[in-house]
GROMACS .gro file of N, CA, C and O in nm:
model
  400
    1MET      N    1   0.077  -0.125  -0.037
    1MET     CA    2   0.019   0.000   0.002
    1MET      C    3   0.086   0.108   0.017
    1MET      O    4   0.178   0.143   0.085
    2LEU      N    5   0.075   0.230  -0.095
    2LEU     CA    6   0.140   0.342  -0.090
    2LEU      C    7   0.067   0.446  -0.034
    2LEU      O    8  -0.060   0.461  -0.069
    3THR      N    9   0.102   0.511   0.066
    3THR     CA   10   0.020   0.633   0.131
    3THR      C   11   0.137   0.713   0.179
    3THR      O   12   0.263   0.713   0.141
    4SER      N   13   0.127   0.838   0.250
    4SER     CA   14   0.219   0.943   0.297
    4SER      C   15   0.192   0.971   0.432
    4SER      O   16   0.099   0.908   0.522
    5GLY      N   17   0.319   0.971   0.475
    5GLY     CA   18   0.333   0.993   0.622
    5GLY      C   19   0.284   1.117   0.651
    5GLY      O   20   0.284   1.171   0.791
    6LEU      N   21   0.221   1.252   0.568
    6LEU     CA   22   0.199   1.337   0.591
    6LEU      C   23   0.046   1.375   0.613
    6LEU      O   24  -0.004   1.308   0.528
    7ASP      N   25  -0.011   1.430   0.679
    7ASP     CA   26  -0.146   1.442   0.707
    7ASP      C   27  -0.189   1.535   0.577
    7ASP      O   28  -0.115   1.675   0.546
    8ARG      N   29  -0.285   1.497   0.534
    8ARG     CA   30  -0.336   1.570   0.399
    8ARG      C   31  -0.254   1.587   0.295
    8ARG      O   32  -0.289   1.694   0.212
    9MET      N   33  -0.166   1.506   0.265
    9MET     CA   34  -0.063   1.532   0.146
    9MET      C   35  -0.015   1.382   0.100
    9MET      O   36   0.018   1.320   0.195
   10PHE      N   37  -0.080   1.332  -0.007
   10PHE     CA   38  -0.052   1.201  -0.058
   10PHE      C   39   0.084   1.228  -0.123
   10PHE      O   40   0.174   1.166  -0.041
   11CYS      N   41   0.097   1.262  -0.213
   11CYS     CA   42   0.219   1.304  -0.296
   11CYS      C   43   0.196   1.426  -0.401
   11CYS      O   44   0.110   1.447  -0.470
   12ALA      N   45   0.316   1.487  -0.409
   12ALA     CA   46   0.316   1.609  -0.520
   12ALA      C   47   0.414   1.584  -0.634
   12ALA      O   48   0.513   1.491  -0.568
   13GLY      N   49   0.401   1.608  -0.727
   13GLY     CA   50   0.512   1.586  -0.847
   13GLY      C   51   0.615   1.692  -0.822
   13GLY      O   52   0.677   1.759  -0.710
   14ALA      N   53   0.685   1.718  -0.927
   14ALA     CA   54   0.792   1.822  -0.938
   14ALA      C   55   0.753   1.967  -0.882
   14ALA      O   56   0.655   2.012  -0.947
   15ASN      N   57   0.856   2.011  -0.893
   15ASN     CA   58   0.885   2.170  -0.878
   15ASN      C   59   0.895   2.240  -0.996
   15ASN      O   60   1.001   2.238  -1.052
   16ILE      N   61   0.755   2.283  -1.038
   16ILE     CA   62   0.761   2.352  -1.212
   16ILE      C   63   0.859   2.448  -1.174
   16ILE      O   64   0.921   2.448  -1.327
   17ARG      N   65   0.847   2.533  -1.139
   17ARG     CA   66   0.963   2.635  -1.130
   17ARG      C   67   1.096   2.558  -1.105
   17ARG      O   68   1.197   2.660  -1.184
   18MET      N   69   1.155   2.496  -1.049
   18MET     CA   70   1.260   2.460  -1.006
   18MET      C   71   1.327   2.380  -1.151
   18MET      O   72   1.428   2.378  -1.186
   19LEU      N   73   1.223   2.316  -1.193
   19LEU     CA   74   1.243   2.244  -1.338
   19LEU      C   75   1.294   2.350  -1.433
   19LEU      O   76   1.362   2.318  -1.530
   20ALA      N   77   1.211   2.455  -1.434
   20ALA     CA   78   1.242   2.553  -1.534
   20ALA      C   79   1.398   2.630  -1.542
   20ALA      O   80   1.445   2.665  -1.635
   21GLN      N   81   1.430   2.622  -1.447
   21GLN     CA   82   1.581   2.663  -1.398
   21GLN      C   83   1.659   2.562  -1.401
   21GLN      O   84   1.821   2.599  -1.409
   22SER      N   85   1.649   2.412  -1.431
   22SER     CA   86   1.699   2.300  -1.463
   22SER      C   87   1.805   2.286  -1.586
   22SER      O   88   1.711   2.342  -1.681
   23SER      N   89   1.891   2.225  -1.583
   23SER     CA   90   1.960   2.194  -1.719
   23SER      C   91   1.876   2.100  -1.807
   23SER      O   92   1.804   2.008  -1.743
   24HIS      N   93   1.898   2.105  -1.926
   24HIS     CA   94   1.803   1.992  -1.989
   24HIS      C   95   1.829   1.849  -1.966
   24HIS      O   96   1.749   1.799  -1.931
   25ALA      N   97   1.981   1.832  -1.943
   25ALA     CA   98   2.018   1.709  -1.925
   25ALA      C   99   1.942   1.675  -1.760
   25ALA      O  100   1.925   1.526  -1.758
   26TRP      N  101   1.943   1.746  -1.683
   26TRP     CA  102   1.884   1.714  -1.537
   26TRP      C  103   1.738   1.694  -1.556
   26TRP      O  104   1.694   1.599  -1.506
   27LYS      N  105   1.682   1.736  -1.653
   27LYS     CA  106   1.516   1.745  -1.653
   27LYS      C  107   1.487   1.582  -1.737
   27LYS      O  108   1.412   1.519  -1.696
   28VAL      N  109   1.572   1.567  -1.814
   28VAL     CA  110   1.593   1.422  -1.903
   28VAL      C  111   1.570   1.320  -1.818
   28VAL      O  112   1.524   1.221  -1.777
   29ASN      N  113   1.684   1.335  -1.710
   29ASN     CA  114   1.723   1.239  -1.613
   29ASN      C  115   1.612   1.226  -1.502
   29ASN      O  116   1.557   1.123  -1.431
   30PHE      N  117   1.553   1.384  -1.431
   30PHE     CA  118   1.446   1.359  -1.385
   30PHE      C  119   1.319   1.272  -1.404
   30PHE      O  120   1.289   1.174  -1.331
   31CYS      N  121   1.307   1.296  -1.533
   31CYS     CA  122   1.173   1.243  -1.611
   31CYS      C  123   1.186   1.094  -1.624
   31CYS      O  124   1.067   1.006  -1.622
   32LYS      N  125   1.288   1.076  -1.679
   32LYS     CA  126   1.352   0.897  -1.680
   32LYS      C  127   1.330   0.825  -1.554
   32LYS      O  128   1.269   0.725  -1.564
   33PHE      N  129   1.382   0.862  -1.448
   33PHE     CA  130   1.377   0.831  -1.318
   33PHE      C  131   1.243   0.814  -1.280
   33PHE      O  132   1.189   0.708  -1.229
   34THR      N  133   1.128   0.918  -1.269
   34THR     CA  134   1.000   0.912  -1.241
   34THR      C  135   0.930   0.827  -1.342
   34THR      O  136   0.865   0.733  -1.272
   35ASN      N  137   0.951   0.793  -1.465
   35ASN     CA  138   0.896   0.735  -1.547
   35ASN      C  139   0.924   0.566  -1.512
   35ASN      O  140   0.827   0.485  -1.531
   36GLU      N  141   1.051   0.546  -1.476
   36GLU     CA  142   1.113   0.397  -1.453
   36GLU      C  143   1.035   0.323  -1.304
   36GLU      O  144   0.994   0.242  -1.316
   37THR      N  145   1.027   0.474  -1.240
   37THR     CA  146   0.942   0.413  -1.093
   37THR      C  147   0.822   0.371  -1.152
   37THR      O  148   0.786   0.275  -1.086
   38ARG      N  149   0.743   0.450  -1.169
   38ARG     CA  150   0.587   0.421  -1.216
   38ARG      C  151   0.567   0.304  -1.279
   38ARG      O  152   0.513   0.195  -1.280
   39SER      N  153   0.673   0.293  -1.406
   39SER     CA  154   0.658   0.159  -1.484
   39SER      C  155   0.680   0.024  -1.408
   39SER      O  156   0.654  -0.073  -1.428
   40GLY      N  157   0.796   0.059  -1.300
   40GLY     CA  158   0.832  -0.056  -1.234
   40GLY      C  159   0.709  -0.104  -1.162
   40GLY      O  160   0.666  -0.232  -1.137
   41ILE      N  161   0.635  -0.012  -1.097
   41ILE     CA  162   0.510  -0.040  -1.022
   41ILE      C  163   0.397  -0.116  -1.092
   41ILE      O  164   0.356  -0.198  -1.079
   42GLU      N  165   0.394  -0.076  -1.212
   42GLU     CA  166   0.301  -0.104  -1.307
   42GLU      C  167   0.337  -0.268  -1.361
   42GLU      O  168   0.239  -0.366  -1.356
   43ASP      N  169   0.450  -0.302  -1.402
   43ASP     CA  170   0.531  -0.422  -1.433
   43ASP      C  171   0.528  -0.506  -1.327
   43ASP      O  172   0.455  -0.624  -1.326
   44ALA      N  173   0.531  -0.487  -1.184
   44ALA     CA  174   0.537  -0.543  -1.060
   44ALA      C  175   0.397  -0.585  -1.047
   44ALA      O  176   0.346  -0.715  -1.035
   45THR      N  177   0.329  -0.508  -1.077
   45THR     CA  178   0.132  -0.562  -1.071
   45THR      C  179   0.103  -0.645  -1.159
   45THR      O  180   0.024  -0.729  -1.140
   46ALA      N  181   0.151  -0.635  -1.291
   46ALA     CA  182   0.122  -0.725  -1.383
   46ALA      C  183   0.173  -0.866  -1.388
   46ALA      O  184   0.133  -0.968  -1.435
   47SER      N  185   0.288  -0.846  -1.321
   47SER     CA  186   0.363  -1.015  -1.301
   47SER      C  187   0.391  -1.058  -1.221
   47SER      O  188   0.446  -1.187  -1.192
   48SER      N  189   0.373  -1.014  -1.085
   48SER     CA  190   0.389  -1.071  -0.967
   48SER      C  191   0.265  -1.110  -0.857
   48SER      O  192   0.307  -1.189  -0.813
   49GLY      N  193   0.144  -1.093  -0.916
   49GLY     CA  194   0.023  -1.143  -0.870
   49GLY      C  195  -0.003  -1.035  -0.767
   49GLY      O  196  -0.094  -1.074  -0.669
   50GLN      N  197   0.090  -0.946  -0.722
   50GLN     CA  198   0.063  -0.874  -0.603
   50GLN      C  199  -0.028  -0.723  -0.634
   50GLN      O  200  -0.052  -0.698  -0.736
   51THR      N  201  -0.117  -0.714  -0.541
   51THR     CA  202  -0.203  -0.593  -0.582
   51THR      C  203  -0.134  -0.457  -0.494
   51THR      O  204  -0.114  -0.473  -0.377
   52TYR      N  205  -0.109  -0.342  -0.583
   52TYR     CA  206  -0.078  -0.222  -0.515
   52TYR      C  207  -0.165  -0.133  -0.487
   52TYR      O  208  -0.253  -0.111  -0.572
   53ILE      N  209  -0.201  -0.062  -0.366
   53ILE     CA  210  -0.309   0.026  -0.357
   53ILE      C  211  -0.247   0.147  -0.339
   53ILE      O  212  -0.141   0.162  -0.251
   54ALA      N  213  -0.291   0.254  -0.377
   54ALA     CA  214  -0.259   0.392  -0.322
   54ALA      C  215  -0.349   0.417  -0.266
   54ALA      O  216  -0.458   0.458  -0.265
   55ALA      N  217  -0.349   0.468  -0.161
   55ALA     CA  218  -0.444   0.529  -0.043
   55ALA      C  219  -0.440   0.680  -0.003
   55ALA      O  220  -0.344   0.734   0.079
   56LEU      N  221  -0.512   0.760  -0.096
   56LEU     CA  222  -0.469   0.893  -0.078
   56LEU      C  223  -0.526   0.959   0.030
   56LEU      O  224  -0.677   0.965   0.053
   57ASN      N  225  -0.441   0.969   0.092
   57ASN     CA  226  -0.477   1.082   0.247
   57ASN      C  227  -0.486   1.189   0.232
   57ASN      O  228  -0.497   1.246   0.355
   58GLY      N  229  -0.486   1.228   0.125
   58GLY     CA  230  -0.480   1.395   0.113
   58GLY      C  231  -0.462   1.437  -0.055
   58GLY      O  232  -0.514   1.357  -0.133
   59THR      N  233  -0.399   1.540  -0.081
   59THR     CA  234  -0.378   1.584  -0.212
   59THR      C  235  -0.298   1.471  -0.285
   59THR      O  236  -0.190   1.475  -0.236
   60ALA      N  237  -0.303   1.461  -0.405
   60ALA     CA  238  -0.239   1.393  -0.494
   60ALA      C  239  -0.217   1.472  -0.605
   60ALA      O  240  -0.306   1.515  -0.709
   61ALA      N  241  -0.087   1.574  -0.634
   61ALA     CA  242  -0.072   1.650  -0.721
   61ALA      C  243   0.023   1.620  -0.824
   61ALA      O  244   0.120   1.565  -0.817
   62GLY      N  245   0.000   1.631  -0.994
   62GLY     CA  246   0.102   1.605  -1.103
   62GLY      C  247   0.143   1.464  -1.080
   62GLY      O  248   0.089   1.385  -1.069
   63GLY      N  249   0.274   1.454  -1.070
   63GLY     CA  250   0.334   1.314  -1.060
   63GLY      C  251   0.300   1.259  -0.926
   63GLY      O  252   0.299   1.123  -0.963
   64GLY      N  253   0.255   1.278  -0.839
   64GLY     CA  254   0.209   1.237  -0.738
   64GLY      C  255   0.054   1.162  -0.776
   64GLY      O  256   0.032   1.060  -0.744
   65TYR      N  257  -0.004   1.242  -0.850
   65TYR     CA  258  -0.123   1.162  -0.903
   65TYR      C  259  -0.094   1.059  -1.014
   65TYR      O  260  -0.154   0.946  -0.990
   66GLU      N  261  -0.001   1.076  -1.075
   66GLU     CA  262   0.037   0.991  -1.179
   66GLU      C  263   0.100   0.837  -1.111
   66GLU      O  264   0.066   0.723  -1.128
   67LEU      N  265   0.151   0.867  -0.975
   67LEU     CA  266   0.213   0.754  -0.896
   67LEU      C  267   0.065   0.682  -0.879
   67LEU      O  268   0.060   0.570  -0.871
   68ALA      N  269  -0.032   0.728  -0.832
   68ALA     CA  270  -0.186   0.692  -0.790
   68ALA      C  271  -0.217   0.601  -0.876
   68ALA      O  272  -0.274   0.484  -0.871
   69LEU      N  273  -0.227   0.687  -1.006
   69LEU     CA  274  -0.286   0.602  -1.135
   69LEU      C  275  -0.190   0.499  -1.177
   69LEU      O  276  -0.223   0.389  -1.245
   70ALA      N  277  -0.058   0.467  -1.134
   70ALA     CA  278   0.002   0.370  -1.177
   70ALA      C  279  -0.034   0.224  -1.103
   70ALA      O  280  -0.015   0.111  -1.162
   71VAL      N  281  -0.107   0.230  -0.983
   71VAL     CA  282  -0.124   0.094  -0.887
   71VAL      C  283  -0.242   0.074  -0.974
   71VAL      O  284  -0.323   0.138  -1.023
   72ARG      N  285  -0.279  -0.064  -0.946
   72ARG     CA  286  -0.407  -0.126  -0.983
   72ARG      C  287  -0.533  -0.049  -0.948
   72ARG      O  288  -0.630  -0.058  -0.991
   73THR      N  289  -0.514  -0.022  -0.799
   73THR     CA  290  -0.640   0.015  -0.729
   73THR      C  291  -0.590   0.164  -0.657
   73THR      O  292  -0.473   0.150  -0.584
   74ASP      N  293  -0.650   0.245  -0.676
   74ASP     CA  294  -0.627   0.373  -0.567
   74ASP      C  295  -0.796   0.390  -0.516
   74ASP      O  296  -0.887   0.397  -0.573
   75ARG      N  297  -0.756   0.450  -0.410
   75ARG     CA  298  -0.874   0.476  -0.307
   75ARG      C  299  -0.876   0.622  -0.246
   75ARG      O  300  -0.727   0.651  -0.175
   76ALA      N  301  -0.944   0.678  -0.269
   76ALA     CA  302  -0.941   0.846  -0.197
   76ALA      C  303  -0.995   0.826  -0.079
   76ALA      O  304  -1.082   0.740  -0.041
   77GLY      N  305  -0.929   0.877   0.048
   77GLY     CA  306  -0.981   0.859   0.161
   77GLY      C  307  -1.090   0.900   0.153
   77GLY      O  308  -1.177   0.997   0.115
   78ARG      N  309  -1.180   0.909   0.274
   78ARG     CA  310  -1.305   0.948   0.307
   78ARG      C  311  -1.279   1.092   0.387
   78ARG      O  312  -1.402   1.164   0.410
   79ARG      N  313  -1.183   1.134   0.372
   79ARG     CA  314  -1.191   1.270   0.440
   79ARG      C  315  -1.210   1.393   0.335
   79ARG      O  316  -1.208   1.353   0.222
   80ARG      N  317  -1.274   1.490   0.362
   80ARG     CA  318  -1.289   1.564   0.258
   80ARG      C  319  -1.164   1.661   0.213
   80ARG      O  320  -1.159   1.699   0.098
   81ASN      N  321  -1.077   1.622   0.243
   81ASN     CA  322  -0.917   1.706   0.210
   81ASN      C  323  -0.851   1.588   0.111
   81ASN      O  324  -0.741   1.650   0.061
   82SER      N  325  -0.920   1.471   0.044
   82SER     CA  326  -0.861   1.387  -0.004
   82SER      C  327  -0.920   1.434  -0.166
   82SER      O  328  -1.022   1.479  -0.181
   83ALA      N  329  -0.778   1.501  -0.255
   83ALA     CA  330  -0.802   1.551  -0.380
   83ALA      C  331  -0.700   1.527  -0.457
   83ALA      O  332  -0.619   1.505  -0.438
   84VAL      N  333  -0.754   1.546  -0.612
   84VAL     CA  334  -0.617   1.519  -0.699
   84VAL      C  335  -0.593   1.682  -0.780
   84VAL      O  336  -0.705   1.753  -0.784
   85ALA      N  337  -0.509   1.678  -0.793
   85ALA     CA  338  -0.471   1.854  -0.852
   85ALA      C  339  -0.369   1.815  -0.993
   85ALA      O  340  -0.283   1.719  -0.963
   86LEU      N  341  -0.426   1.900  -1.094
   86LEU     CA  342  -0.334   1.894  -1.175
   86LEU      C  343  -0.270   1.987  -1.257
   86LEU      O  344  -0.325   2.057  -1.362
   87PRO      N  345  -0.188   2.048  -1.194
   87PRO     CA  346  -0.093   2.190  -1.196
   87PRO      C  347  -0.034   2.202  -1.363
   87PRO      O  348   0.005   2.265  -1.433
   88GLU      N  349  -0.006   2.090  -1.427
   88GLU     CA  350   0.027   2.065  -1.565
   88GLU      C  351  -0.040   2.105  -1.647
   88GLU      O  352  -0.031   2.156  -1.756
   89VAL      N  353  -0.184   2.126  -1.618
   89VAL     CA  354  -0.272   2.170  -1.728
   89VAL      C  355  -0.221   2.276  -1.764
   89VAL      O  356  -0.226   2.361  -1.865
   90PRO      N  357  -0.277   2.398  -1.689
   90PRO     CA  358  -0.278   2.544  -1.698
   90PRO      C  359  -0.120   2.562  -1.751
   90PRO      O  360  -0.081   2.663  -1.838
   91LEU      N  361  -0.008   2.530  -1.675
   91LEU     CA  362   0.129   2.560  -1.692
   91LEU      C  363   0.210   2.485  -1.813
   91LEU      O  364   0.281   2.538  -1.851
   92LEU      N  365   0.174   2.356  -1.831
   92LEU     CA  366   0.237   2.290  -1.936
   92LEU      C  367   0.158   2.251  -2.023
   92LEU      O  368   0.212   2.194  -2.142
   93ALA      N  369   0.004   2.248  -2.041
   93ALA     CA  370  -0.078   2.209  -2.136
   93ALA      C  371  -0.075   2.080  -2.146
   93ALA      O  372  -0.057   2.037  -2.268
   94CYS      N  373  -0.023   1.984  -2.053
   94CYS     CA  374  -0.024   1.839  -2.046
   94CYS      C  375  -0.109   1.762  -1.938
   94CYS      O  376  -0.109   1.826  -1.841
   95CYS      N  377  -0.140   1.670  -1.956
   95CYS     CA  378  -0.219   1.605  -1.852
   95CYS      C  379  -0.155   1.482  -1.777
   95CYS      O  380  -0.107   1.390  -1.896
   96PRO      N  381  -0.119   1.467  -1.675
   96PRO     CA  382  -0.069   1.326  -1.627
   96PRO      C  383  -0.115   1.210  -1.634
   96PRO      O  384  -0.299   1.212  -1.618
   97ALA      N  385  -0.063   1.102  -1.692
   97ALA     CA  386  -0.157   0.978  -1.738
   97ALA      C  387  -0.049   0.880  -1.726
   97ALA      O  388   0.066   0.882  -1.753
   98PRO      N  389  -0.111   0.758  -1.687
   98PRO     CA  390   0.001   0.632  -1.683
   98PRO      C  391   0.029   0.594  -1.840
   98PRO      O  392  -0.071   0.639  -1.914
   99GLU      N  393   0.122   0.557  -1.870
   99GLU     CA  394   0.163   0.515  -2.033
   99GLU      C  395   0.088   0.417  -2.069
   99GLU      O  396   0.073   0.378  -2.205
  100GLY      N  397   0.046   0.330  -1.966
  100GLY     CA  398   0.007   0.183  -2.041
  100GLY      C  399  -0.106   0.192  -2.003
  100GLY      O  400  -0.253   0.214  -2.062
   0.00000   0.00000   0.00000
């Protein structure tokens, strides 16, 4: 089960302003690492017989939402503070989604 140790925050993605100031090579490596992490979860789910669950105990934003989408099952908590945020949509004109 994937969840957060923080109250009201499941997982956030990258700091878009920080990425804007980073070198191209750093951005490529950052994206490659995050894609490999998500793909590893998807592959393990498909081939291991294990079920991965994302327990969203708060906001899942950007790459954090992609992480929640990578597992077979995601559950938003019954708290009123569980939500997804897509900051990429207005800032980068893209929507996070799993590759598979």
